[in-house]
Amino acid sequence: MSEPTSPGDGPTDAAASGGTRVESPSIARSSAIMAAGSLASRVLGLVRNTLTIAVVGLNLVASDAWNAANTLPNIFHLLIAGGVLNAVIVPQITKAMRHEDGGTVYINRLLTLAITVLAGVTLVLVLAAPLLISLVVSGSWDSEARGLATAFAVLCLPQVFFYGLYTLLGQVLTAHNRFGMFMWAPAFANVVAIAGLLWFLITGAPLQAPVSEWSPTMIAVLGGSATLSIAIQALVLIPPLRATGLRFRPVWGLRGSGLGGASRMALWAFAAVSIGQLGYFVNSRVLTSATYRATEAGIEGAGLTAYANAYLLFMLPHGLVTVSLITALFTRLSHAAHDGDTSAVTADLRRGMMMPAVLLIPATAIVVLLAPLVLAAILPGTPRGATDASVGVLVTMILGLVPYGWFFLVQRAYYAYEDGRTPFALQLVVTLIAVGVTLFGSTRPAQEVATWVGLGQSLSNLAAALLGLWLLRRRLGPLGLGRVVRQNARLLVATGVATGVGWAALRLLSRVVDSDTWRGSVVLCVVIGLLILLITLAIAAKLRVREVTEVIGPLSRRLSRG
């Protein structure tokens, strides 16, 4: 297949005789649908995060206890469900949909197996909560702090089942080109979580309480509402799944099921995610130790909670732009890979690198320039010293935003070819580099540790992305990345000019807007951020970066209708 003239001119995917026929919608339109849902979710996520800081604090032992416990479900979701199911389901279902029954038996068998495994593993994890907490928090914590973290973990670990169910059902919807609710579901989850946090404000419960003041009721409300939110996130996918015509009926047994290829892919994906999570355990122990050291010394130090806040901001543009686009592209990549259409695969690879760059490159410059103001804006009421301590980790992390998107895309390209071994090798590279930088950073003063962790993440993703692209070129032949380099160079020029204007405007506006207040921080972020983005897009359009109109047009139309 020749490369379409625009992302909206995708192919029509037809199943084999007797199978289902799936129309491939415009990639830009599908991305816009998902971007709208992702935007709503991310905005509500920022509200939830702001309320969380108000309730548990920022650089406190109790806040790190909550973050360590509430991160465990995400770790195991990635380990058991996220990486494995994301790697396996879409390529396997797109293949199964060419069967005479449209893949119904295969999908039901896959759902039966996955749900059973998720339920069993979740139960084991809840029982192992004390052991898991001992792995992710610093050995310097006392028994009271560990007890609080363990109580949170018992309440939060059931999220593993619901995270897995959400991913499972969402990937089935993706294979059917039904993207909307998959991206909107987290918004519903955030509403529930926000309601739980508002309970603390409405009832007058102690805010930012030390470890000793957390009552059983406070623990139950915070942990229980978080888990309920993830349950809602999964269950709202059932109606759109039924709308595809799929009716779930348990199908047991593996013999003759065709799940052999999926099992091999799942094992490689499991191994890759396992390596990545080992790196997280190192990061978590190093960061919680930094918080403890800073608290003992009476200084502001960025630890696990500060890192989590920076990561939330980092994931905002990544989730809104990159994930939305590449989720839509993944189905097309899988079909093209199964058809042996290398030109279509390389065309979509270029598209997956060029379209996000239109927004991600200026977003990187905006965050680097405005980092202290951005943190002050999303963390109202937090002492400026505490937010300033988080600037380093945010800046070093955001510098890796574009390479992280490349790595995300490269992984999906290999999964489309049902190759799990290469992503495992690439993840090994990521983990070794990131852990090496983190361990070096652990020897630095407490206030510098998180910055080194962020730097390790950026460097490791850049190295793995470049290596992955080189290996893809050896496998597929020329990828045509010269076009990507030229487009990125034009965007860098446009962003550089826009950032210079933004810096000058910031200096002028700071004379009339008080940047030390929350309102002033918000005003400066909005005005300067929009100024840089609009100037970048205008200059890029003049430099004939055609992806400007391809990305912005469908997204703006979708958001205006919403």
Coordinates of C-alpha atoms in Angstrom, one line a residue:
M1 CA 0.0 0.0 0.0
S2 CA 1.3 3.4 -0.9
E3 CA 1.5 6.1 1.8
P4 CA -1.8 8.0 2.1
T5 CA -1.6 11.7 1.3
S6 CA -3.0 12.5 4.7
P7 CA -3.6 10.7 8.0
G8 CA -7.3 10.6 7.2
D9 CA -6.9 8.6 4.1
G10 CA -6.3 5.3 5.8
P11 CA -7.1 1.9 4.3
T12 CA -10.3 -0.1 4.8
D13 CA -9.5 -3.3 6.7
A14 CA -11.6 -6.3 5.7
A15 CA -11.7 -9.6 7.3
A16 CA -11.3 -12.8 5.4
S17 CA -14.4 -14.3 3.8
G18 CA -17.1 -14.8 6.3
G19 CA -15.4 -12.6 8.9
T20 CA -16.1 -9.1 10.1
R21 CA -15.4 -6.0 8.2
V22 CA -13.8 -3.2 10.2
E23 CA -13.7 0.3 8.7
S24 CA -10.5 2.1 9.7
P25 CA -11.5 5.7 10.6
S26 CA -9.4 8.7 10.1
I27 CA -6.3 8.5 12.3
A28 CA -6.5 12.2 13.0
R29 CA -10.3 12.0 13.8
S30 CA -9.8 9.0 16.1
S31 CA -6.9 10.7 17.8
A32 CA -9.1 13.8 18.3
I33 CA -11.8 11.7 20.0
M34 CA -9.3 10.2 22.3
A35 CA -7.5 13.5 22.9
A36 CA -10.8 15.1 24.0
G37 CA -11.3 12.2 26.5
S38 CA -7.7 12.3 27.6
L39 CA -7.8 16.1 28.1
A40 CA -10.9 15.8 30.3
S41 CA -9.2 13.0 32.3
R42 CA -5.9 14.8 32.6
V43 CA -7.6 18.1 33.7
L44 CA -9.6 16.2 36.3
G45 CA -6.4 14.3 37.2
L46 CA -4.7 17.6 38.0
V47 CA -7.7 18.6 40.2
R48 CA -7.4 15.2 41.9
N49 CA -3.7 15.6 42.4
T50 CA -4.1 19.1 43.8
L51 CA -6.6 17.9 46.3
T52 CA -4.4 14.9 47.2
I53 CA -1.6 17.3 48.0
A54 CA -4.0 19.4 50.1
V55 CA -5.0 16.2 52.0
V56 CA -1.7 14.3 52.4
G57 CA 0.9 16.9 51.8
L58 CA 3.9 17.0 49.5
N59 CA 7.3 16.3 51.0
L60 CA 6.1 14.4 54.0
V61 CA 6.6 10.8 55.2
A62 CA 2.8 10.3 55.3
S63 CA 2.4 11.5 51.7
D64 CA 5.2 9.2 50.5
A65 CA 3.4 6.3 52.4
W66 CA 0.3 7.1 50.4
N67 CA 2.1 7.4 47.1
A68 CA 4.1 4.2 47.6
A69 CA 1.0 2.2 48.4
N70 CA -1.2 3.7 45.7
T71 CA 1.6 3.2 43.1
L72 CA 1.8 -0.5 43.8
P73 CA -1.4 -1.3 41.8
N74 CA 0.0 0.6 38.9
I75 CA 3.3 -1.4 39.1
F76 CA 1.4 -4.7 39.0
H77 CA -1.1 -3.5 36.5
L78 CA 1.9 -2.8 34.1
L79 CA 3.6 -6.0 35.1
I80 CA 0.6 -8.4 34.8
A81 CA -1.9 -6.6 32.6
G82 CA -0.8 -3.4 31.1
G83 CA 2.3 -4.3 29.2
V84 CA 1.3 -7.9 28.5
L85 CA -2.3 -7.1 27.3
N86 CA -1.3 -4.0 25.4
A87 CA 1.4 -6.0 23.6
V88 CA -0.8 -9.0 22.8
I89 CA -4.5 -8.2 22.4
V90 CA -4.7 -5.8 19.5
P91 CA -2.4 -7.8 17.1
Q92 CA -4.0 -11.1 18.1
I93 CA -7.6 -9.9 17.8
T94 CA -7.0 -8.1 14.5
K95 CA -5.8 -11.5 13.2
A96 CA -8.7 -13.5 14.9
M97 CA -11.3 -11.1 13.4
R98 CA -10.5 -12.6 10.0
H99 CA -11.9 -15.9 11.2
E100 CA -15.4 -17.0 10.1
D101 CA -16.9 -16.1 13.5
G102 CA -15.3 -12.7 13.5
G103 CA -13.0 -13.7 16.4
T104 CA -15.9 -14.2 18.9
V105 CA -14.7 -17.5 20.3
Y106 CA -11.1 -16.3 20.4
I107 CA -12.0 -13.1 22.3
N108 CA -14.2 -14.9 24.8
R109 CA -11.4 -17.5 25.5
L110 CA -8.9 -14.6 25.9
L111 CA -11.3 -12.8 28.3
T112 CA -12.0 -15.9 30.3
L113 CA -8.3 -16.7 30.8
A114 CA -7.2 -13.1 31.5
I115 CA -10.0 -12.4 34.0
T116 CA -9.3 -15.6 35.9
V117 CA -5.6 -14.9 36.2
L118 CA -6.2 -11.3 37.2
A119 CA -8.6 -12.4 40.0
G120 CA -6.1 -14.9 41.4
V121 CA -3.1 -12.7 41.2
T122 CA -4.9 -9.8 42.8
L123 CA -5.9 -11.9 45.8
V124 CA -2.2 -13.0 46.3
L125 CA -1.0 -9.4 46.1
V126 CA -3.4 -8.2 48.8
L127 CA -2.2 -10.9 51.1
A128 CA 1.4 -10.0 50.4
A129 CA 0.9 -6.2 51.1
P130 CA 3.3 -6.0 54.0
L131 CA 6.1 -7.7 52.0
L132 CA 5.5 -5.4 49.0
I133 CA 5.7 -2.3 51.2
S134 CA 9.0 -3.4 52.6
L135 CA 10.3 -3.5 49.0
V136 CA 9.3 0.0 48.0
V137 CA 9.9 2.2 51.0
S138 CA 13.2 3.1 52.6
G139 CA 14.6 0.8 55.3
S140 CA 15.0 3.8 57.5
W141 CA 11.2 4.2 58.0
D142 CA 9.9 3.3 61.5
S143 CA 7.2 0.7 62.1
E144 CA 4.4 3.3 62.4
A145 CA 5.1 4.7 59.0
R146 CA 5.4 1.2 57.5
G147 CA 2.1 0.3 59.1
L148 CA 0.3 3.3 57.5
A149 CA 1.7 2.4 54.1
T150 CA 0.7 -1.2 54.5
A151 CA -2.9 -0.2 55.5
F152 CA -3.1 2.0 52.4
A153 CA -1.7 -0.9 50.2
V154 CA -4.3 -3.4 51.4
L155 CA -7.1 -1.0 50.3
C156 CA -5.4 -0.1 47.0
L157 CA -4.1 -3.4 45.7
P158 CA -7.6 -4.6 44.5
Q159 CA -7.2 -1.9 41.9
V160 CA -4.9 -4.4 40.1
F161 CA -8.0 -6.5 39.0
F162 CA -9.9 -3.4 37.8
Y163 CA -6.9 -1.9 36.0
G164 CA -6.5 -5.2 34.2
L165 CA -10.2 -5.4 33.3
Y166 CA -10.1 -1.8 32.0
T167 CA -7.0 -2.6 29.8
L168 CA -8.5 -5.9 28.6
L169 CA -11.9 -4.4 27.6
G170 CA -10.3 -1.3 26.2
Q171 CA -8.0 -3.2 23.9
V172 CA -10.9 -5.2 22.6
L173 CA -12.7 -2.0 21.8
T174 CA -9.5 -0.6 20.2
A175 CA -9.3 -3.6 17.9
H176 CA -12.8 -2.8 16.8
N177 CA -11.9 0.8 16.2
R178 CA -14.0 2.0 19.2
F179 CA -11.8 4.5 20.9
G180 CA -14.0 7.0 22.7
M181 CA -15.1 5.5 26.0
F182 CA -11.6 3.9 26.5
M183 CA -10.2 7.4 26.8
W184 CA -13.1 8.9 28.6
A185 CA -13.4 6.2 31.3
P186 CA -10.5 7.7 33.4
A187 CA -12.4 10.9 33.7
F188 CA -15.2 9.1 35.5
A189 CA -12.6 7.5 37.7
N190 CA -11.2 10.9 38.6
V191 CA -14.7 12.3 39.5
V192 CA -15.1 9.4 42.1
A193 CA -11.6 9.9 43.5
I194 CA -12.2 13.7 43.8
A195 CA -15.4 13.0 45.8
G196 CA -13.4 10.9 48.2
L197 CA -10.8 13.7 48.7
L198 CA -13.5 16.3 49.2
W199 CA -14.7 14.3 52.1
F200 CA -11.6 15.4 54.0
L201 CA -12.3 19.1 53.3
I202 CA -16.1 18.9 54.1
T203 CA -15.8 16.9 57.3
G204 CA -12.9 18.9 58.7
A205 CA -10.6 15.9 58.9
P206 CA -7.0 16.8 59.7
L207 CA -5.1 17.9 56.5
Q208 CA -1.5 17.0 55.8
A209 CA -1.5 15.1 59.1
P210 CA 1.6 13.4 60.4
V211 CA 1.7 9.6 60.4
S212 CA 0.5 9.3 64.0
E213 CA -2.8 11.3 63.3
W214 CA -4.2 9.1 60.5
S215 CA -7.3 7.4 61.8
P216 CA -8.8 4.2 60.4
T217 CA -11.7 6.2 58.9
M218 CA -9.4 8.6 57.1
I219 CA -7.4 5.6 55.8
A220 CA -10.5 3.8 54.6
V221 CA -12.0 6.9 52.8
L222 CA -8.7 7.7 51.0
G223 CA -7.9 4.2 50.0
G224 CA -11.4 3.0 49.4
S225 CA -12.4 5.9 47.1
A226 CA -9.3 5.4 45.1
T227 CA -10.1 1.7 44.5
L228 CA -13.8 2.5 43.8
S229 CA -12.7 5.0 41.1
I230 CA -10.7 2.3 39.2
A231 CA -13.7 -0.1 39.5
I232 CA -15.9 2.5 37.8
Q233 CA -13.3 3.1 35.2
A234 CA -13.4 -0.5 34.1
L235 CA -17.2 -1.1 34.4
V236 CA -18.2 1.8 32.2
L237 CA -16.6 0.0 29.2
I238 CA -19.1 -2.8 29.3
P239 CA -21.9 -0.9 27.5
P240 CA -19.8 0.1 24.5
L241 CA -18.3 -3.4 24.4
R242 CA -21.8 -4.8 24.1
A243 CA -22.5 -2.3 21.3
T244 CA -19.9 -4.0 19.2
G245 CA -22.1 -7.1 19.2
L246 CA -19.8 -9.1 21.4
R247 CA -21.5 -11.2 24.1
F248 CA -19.2 -12.5 26.7
R249 CA -19.6 -16.2 27.5
P250 CA -16.8 -18.1 29.3
V251 CA -14.8 -20.3 27.1
W252 CA -12.4 -22.6 28.9
G253 CA -9.4 -24.5 27.7
L254 CA -6.3 -23.6 25.6
R255 CA -5.8 -26.6 23.2
G256 CA -6.5 -25.6 19.6
S257 CA -7.3 -22.1 20.7
G258 CA -4.6 -20.3 18.8
L259 CA -3.3 -18.6 21.9
G260 CA 0.2 -20.1 21.6
G261 CA 1.5 -17.0 19.7
A262 CA -0.2 -14.8 22.3
S263 CA 1.4 -16.7 25.1
R264 CA 4.9 -16.3 23.7
M265 CA 4.3 -12.6 23.2
A266 CA 2.8 -12.3 26.7
L267 CA 5.9 -13.9 28.2
W268 CA 8.3 -11.5 26.5
A269 CA 6.1 -8.5 27.4
F270 CA 5.9 -9.8 31.0
A271 CA 9.7 -10.1 31.1
A272 CA 10.1 -6.6 29.7
V273 CA 7.7 -5.0 32.1
S274 CA 9.3 -6.9 35.0
I275 CA 12.7 -5.4 34.2
G276 CA 11.1 -1.9 34.1
Q277 CA 9.4 -2.4 37.4
L278 CA 12.6 -3.6 39.0
G279 CA 13.9 -0.1 38.1
Y280 CA 10.9 1.5 39.7
F281 CA 11.6 -0.4 43.0
V282 CA 15.1 1.1 43.0
N283 CA 13.7 4.6 42.2
S284 CA 11.1 4.3 45.0
R285 CA 13.6 3.3 47.7
V286 CA 16.1 6.0 46.6
L287 CA 13.3 8.7 46.6
T288 CA 11.7 7.7 49.9
S289 CA 15.2 7.7 51.4
A290 CA 15.7 11.2 50.1
T291 CA 12.4 12.4 51.7
Y292 CA 13.5 10.9 55.0
R293 CA 17.0 12.5 54.8
A294 CA 15.5 15.9 53.9
T295 CA 12.9 15.7 56.8
E296 CA 15.6 14.7 59.3
A297 CA 17.8 17.6 58.1
G298 CA 14.9 20.1 58.2
I299 CA 15.3 21.1 54.5
E300 CA 13.1 20.9 51.4
G301 CA 14.0 17.8 49.4
A302 CA 12.1 16.4 46.4
G303 CA 11.2 12.7 47.1
L304 CA 8.7 10.2 45.8
T305 CA 5.7 12.5 46.0
A306 CA 7.5 15.3 44.2
Y307 CA 8.6 12.8 41.5
A308 CA 5.0 11.5 41.2
N309 CA 3.8 15.1 40.7
A310 CA 6.4 15.8 38.0
Y311 CA 5.5 12.5 36.3
L312 CA 1.8 13.5 36.3
L313 CA 2.7 16.7 34.5
F314 CA 5.0 14.8 32.1
M315 CA 2.3 12.4 31.2
L316 CA -0.2 15.1 30.5
P317 CA 1.1 16.0 27.0
H318 CA 2.2 12.4 26.4
G319 CA -1.2 11.0 27.2
L320 CA -3.1 13.8 25.4
V321 CA -1.1 13.7 22.2
T322 CA 1.2 10.7 21.8
V323 CA -1.0 8.0 23.4
S324 CA -4.1 9.2 21.6
L325 CA -2.4 9.1 18.2
I326 CA -0.5 5.9 18.6
T327 CA -3.4 4.0 20.1
A328 CA -5.3 4.8 16.9
L329 CA -2.3 3.9 14.7
F330 CA -1.6 0.6 16.5
T331 CA -4.6 -1.2 14.9
R332 CA -3.4 0.0 11.4
L333 CA 0.1 -1.1 12.1
S334 CA -1.0 -4.5 13.2
H335 CA -3.1 -5.0 10.0
A336 CA -0.3 -3.8 7.8
A337 CA 2.2 -6.0 9.5
H338 CA 0.0 -9.1 9.1
D339 CA -0.5 -8.2 5.4
G340 CA 3.3 -7.8 4.9
D341 CA 2.8 -4.2 3.8
T342 CA 6.1 -2.7 4.8
S343 CA 5.5 0.7 3.1
A344 CA 2.3 1.2 5.2
V345 CA 4.2 0.3 8.4
T346 CA 7.0 2.8 7.7
A347 CA 4.5 5.5 6.7
D348 CA 2.7 5.1 9.9
L349 CA 6.0 5.1 11.9
R350 CA 6.9 8.4 10.3
R351 CA 3.4 9.7 11.0
G352 CA 3.6 8.6 14.7
M353 CA 6.9 10.5 15.1
M354 CA 5.9 13.7 13.2
M355 CA 2.4 14.4 14.3
P356 CA 3.0 14.4 18.0
A357 CA 6.1 16.6 17.6
V358 CA 3.9 19.5 16.5
L359 CA 2.7 19.9 20.0
L360 CA 5.3 18.1 22.1
I361 CA 8.3 20.2 21.1
P362 CA 6.7 23.5 22.1
A363 CA 5.2 21.8 25.2
T364 CA 8.7 20.9 26.3
A365 CA 9.9 24.5 25.9
I366 CA 6.9 25.9 27.7
V367 CA 7.4 23.6 30.7
V368 CA 11.2 24.2 30.9
L369 CA 10.6 28.0 30.8
L370 CA 7.7 28.0 33.2
A371 CA 8.5 25.1 35.5
P372 CA 8.4 26.9 38.8
L373 CA 5.2 28.7 37.9
V374 CA 3.6 25.5 36.6
L375 CA 4.2 23.7 39.9
A376 CA 3.0 26.6 41.9
A377 CA -0.2 26.7 39.7
I378 CA -1.1 23.0 40.2
L379 CA -0.2 22.9 43.9
P380 CA -2.0 25.8 45.4
G381 CA -1.4 26.4 49.1
T382 CA 1.9 24.5 48.9
P383 CA 4.9 26.5 50.3
R384 CA 7.0 27.9 47.4
G385 CA 10.1 26.2 48.8
A386 CA 8.4 22.8 48.4
T387 CA 7.4 23.4 44.8
D388 CA 10.8 24.9 43.9
A389 CA 12.4 21.7 45.2
S390 CA 10.5 19.8 42.5
V391 CA 11.6 22.0 39.6
G392 CA 14.7 20.0 38.8
V393 CA 12.9 16.7 38.4
L394 CA 10.2 18.2 36.3
V395 CA 12.7 19.9 33.9
T396 CA 14.9 16.8 33.5
M397 CA 11.9 14.6 32.9
I398 CA 10.2 16.9 30.4
L399 CA 13.3 17.1 28.3
G400 CA 12.8 13.4 27.5
L401 CA 9.1 13.9 26.4
V402 CA 9.7 13.5 22.6
P403 CA 12.1 10.5 23.0
Y404 CA 9.7 8.8 25.3
G405 CA 7.0 9.1 22.6
W406 CA 9.5 7.6 20.1
F407 CA 10.2 4.7 22.4
F408 CA 6.4 4.1 22.9
L409 CA 5.9 4.0 19.1
V410 CA 8.9 1.7 18.5
Q411 CA 7.5 -0.8 21.0
R412 CA 4.2 -0.9 19.3
A413 CA 5.8 -1.4 15.9
Y414 CA 7.5 -4.6 17.2
Y415 CA 4.4 -5.8 18.9
A416 CA 2.5 -5.4 15.6
Y417 CA 5.0 -7.9 14.2
E418 CA 4.4 -10.1 17.2
D419 CA 8.0 -9.6 18.3
G420 CA 8.2 -9.4 22.0
R421 CA 12.0 -10.2 22.2
T422 CA 13.3 -6.9 20.9
P423 CA 11.1 -4.7 23.2
F424 CA 12.5 -6.8 26.1
A425 CA 16.0 -6.0 25.0
L426 CA 15.2 -2.3 24.6
Q427 CA 13.6 -2.2 28.1
L428 CA 16.7 -3.8 29.5
V429 CA 18.7 -0.9 28.0
V430 CA 16.2 1.6 29.6
T431 CA 16.4 0.0 33.0
L432 CA 20.2 -0.3 33.1
I433 CA 20.8 3.3 32.1
A434 CA 18.0 4.7 34.4
V435 CA 19.1 2.7 37.4
G436 CA 22.8 3.6 36.9
V437 CA 21.9 7.3 36.9
T438 CA 19.6 6.9 39.8
L439 CA 22.2 5.1 42.0
F440 CA 24.7 7.8 41.2
G441 CA 22.1 10.4 42.1
S442 CA 21.4 8.7 45.5
T443 CA 25.0 9.7 46.5
R444 CA 24.1 13.4 46.0
P445 CA 22.4 15.8 48.5
A446 CA 18.8 14.9 49.3
Q447 CA 17.5 18.0 47.4
E448 CA 19.2 16.8 44.1
V449 CA 18.2 13.1 44.1
A450 CA 14.9 13.4 42.3
T451 CA 16.5 15.5 39.6
W452 CA 19.0 12.7 38.8
V453 CA 16.1 10.2 38.7
G454 CA 14.3 12.4 36.1
L455 CA 17.6 12.7 34.1
G456 CA 18.0 9.0 34.1
Q457 CA 14.6 8.5 32.7
S458 CA 15.1 10.9 29.8
L459 CA 18.5 9.6 28.8
S460 CA 17.4 5.9 29.0
N461 CA 14.4 6.5 26.8
L462 CA 16.4 8.4 24.2
A463 CA 19.0 5.6 24.0
A464 CA 16.4 2.9 23.7
A465 CA 14.4 4.8 21.1
L466 CA 17.4 5.4 18.8
L467 CA 18.5 1.8 19.2
G468 CA 15.0 0.5 18.4
L469 CA 14.8 2.6 15.3
W470 CA 18.2 1.4 14.1
L471 CA 17.0 -2.2 14.6
L472 CA 13.8 -1.5 12.8
R473 CA 15.8 -0.1 9.8
R474 CA 17.8 -3.4 9.7
R475 CA 14.5 -5.3 9.7
L476 CA 12.3 -3.3 7.4
G477 CA 14.8 -1.4 5.3
P478 CA 14.9 2.4 5.0
L479 CA 12.4 4.1 7.2
G480 CA 12.4 7.5 5.5
L481 CA 13.4 9.2 8.8
G482 CA 15.1 12.1 6.9
R483 CA 11.6 13.6 6.6
V484 CA 11.2 13.3 10.4
V485 CA 14.5 15.0 11.0
R486 CA 13.8 17.9 8.7
Q487 CA 10.3 18.4 10.2
N488 CA 11.6 18.3 13.8
A489 CA 14.4 20.7 12.8
R490 CA 11.8 23.2 11.5
L491 CA 9.8 22.8 14.6
L492 CA 12.8 23.4 16.8
V493 CA 13.5 26.7 14.9
A494 CA 9.9 27.8 15.3
T495 CA 9.9 26.8 19.0
G496 CA 13.2 28.6 19.7
V497 CA 11.9 31.8 18.2
A498 CA 8.6 31.5 20.1
T499 CA 10.4 30.7 23.4
G500 CA 12.5 33.8 23.0
V501 CA 9.4 35.9 22.6
G502 CA 7.8 34.1 25.5
W503 CA 10.8 34.8 27.8
A504 CA 10.7 38.5 27.0
A505 CA 6.9 38.6 27.5
L506 CA 7.4 36.8 30.9
R507 CA 9.8 39.4 32.1
L508 CA 7.5 42.2 31.1
L509 CA 4.3 40.6 32.6
S510 CA 6.1 39.8 35.8
R511 CA 6.3 43.5 36.5
V512 CA 2.5 43.8 36.7
V513 CA 1.5 40.2 37.7
D514 CA 2.6 38.9 41.1
S515 CA 4.2 35.5 40.3
D516 CA 4.4 34.7 44.0
T517 CA 0.6 34.2 44.2
W518 CA -1.3 31.2 42.9
R519 CA -3.5 33.4 40.7
G520 CA -0.5 35.2 39.3
S521 CA 1.2 31.8 38.5
V522 CA -1.9 30.6 36.7
V523 CA -2.2 33.8 34.6
L524 CA 1.4 33.7 33.6
C525 CA 1.3 30.0 32.7
V526 CA -1.8 30.4 30.6
V527 CA -0.7 33.6 28.8
I528 CA 2.9 32.7 28.2
G529 CA 2.1 29.1 27.4
L530 CA -0.5 30.0 24.8
L531 CA 1.8 32.7 23.3
I532 CA 4.6 30.3 22.8
L533 CA 2.3 27.6 21.3
L534 CA 0.6 29.9 18.9
I535 CA 3.8 31.6 17.7
T536 CA 5.4 28.1 17.2
L537 CA 2.4 26.8 15.2
A538 CA 2.3 30.0 13.1
I539 CA 6.0 29.9 12.3
A540 CA 5.9 26.2 11.7
A541 CA 3.0 26.6 9.2
K542 CA 5.1 29.2 7.4
L543 CA 7.9 26.7 7.3
R544 CA 5.6 24.2 5.6
V545 CA 5.2 21.8 8.5
R546 CA 2.0 20.2 7.1
E547 CA 1.3 18.3 10.3
V548 CA 0.3 21.5 11.9
T549 CA -3.1 21.5 10.1
E550 CA -3.4 17.7 10.3
V551 CA -3.1 17.7 14.1
I552 CA -4.8 20.9 15.1
G553 CA -7.8 20.8 12.6
P554 CA -9.6 17.6 13.8
L555 CA -8.7 18.2 17.4
S556 CA -10.0 21.8 17.4
R557 CA -13.2 20.7 15.7
R558 CA -13.8 17.8 18.1
L559 CA -13.1 20.0 21.2
S560 CA -15.4 22.8 19.9
R561 CA -18.2 20.3 19.3
G562 CA -17.6 18.9 22.8

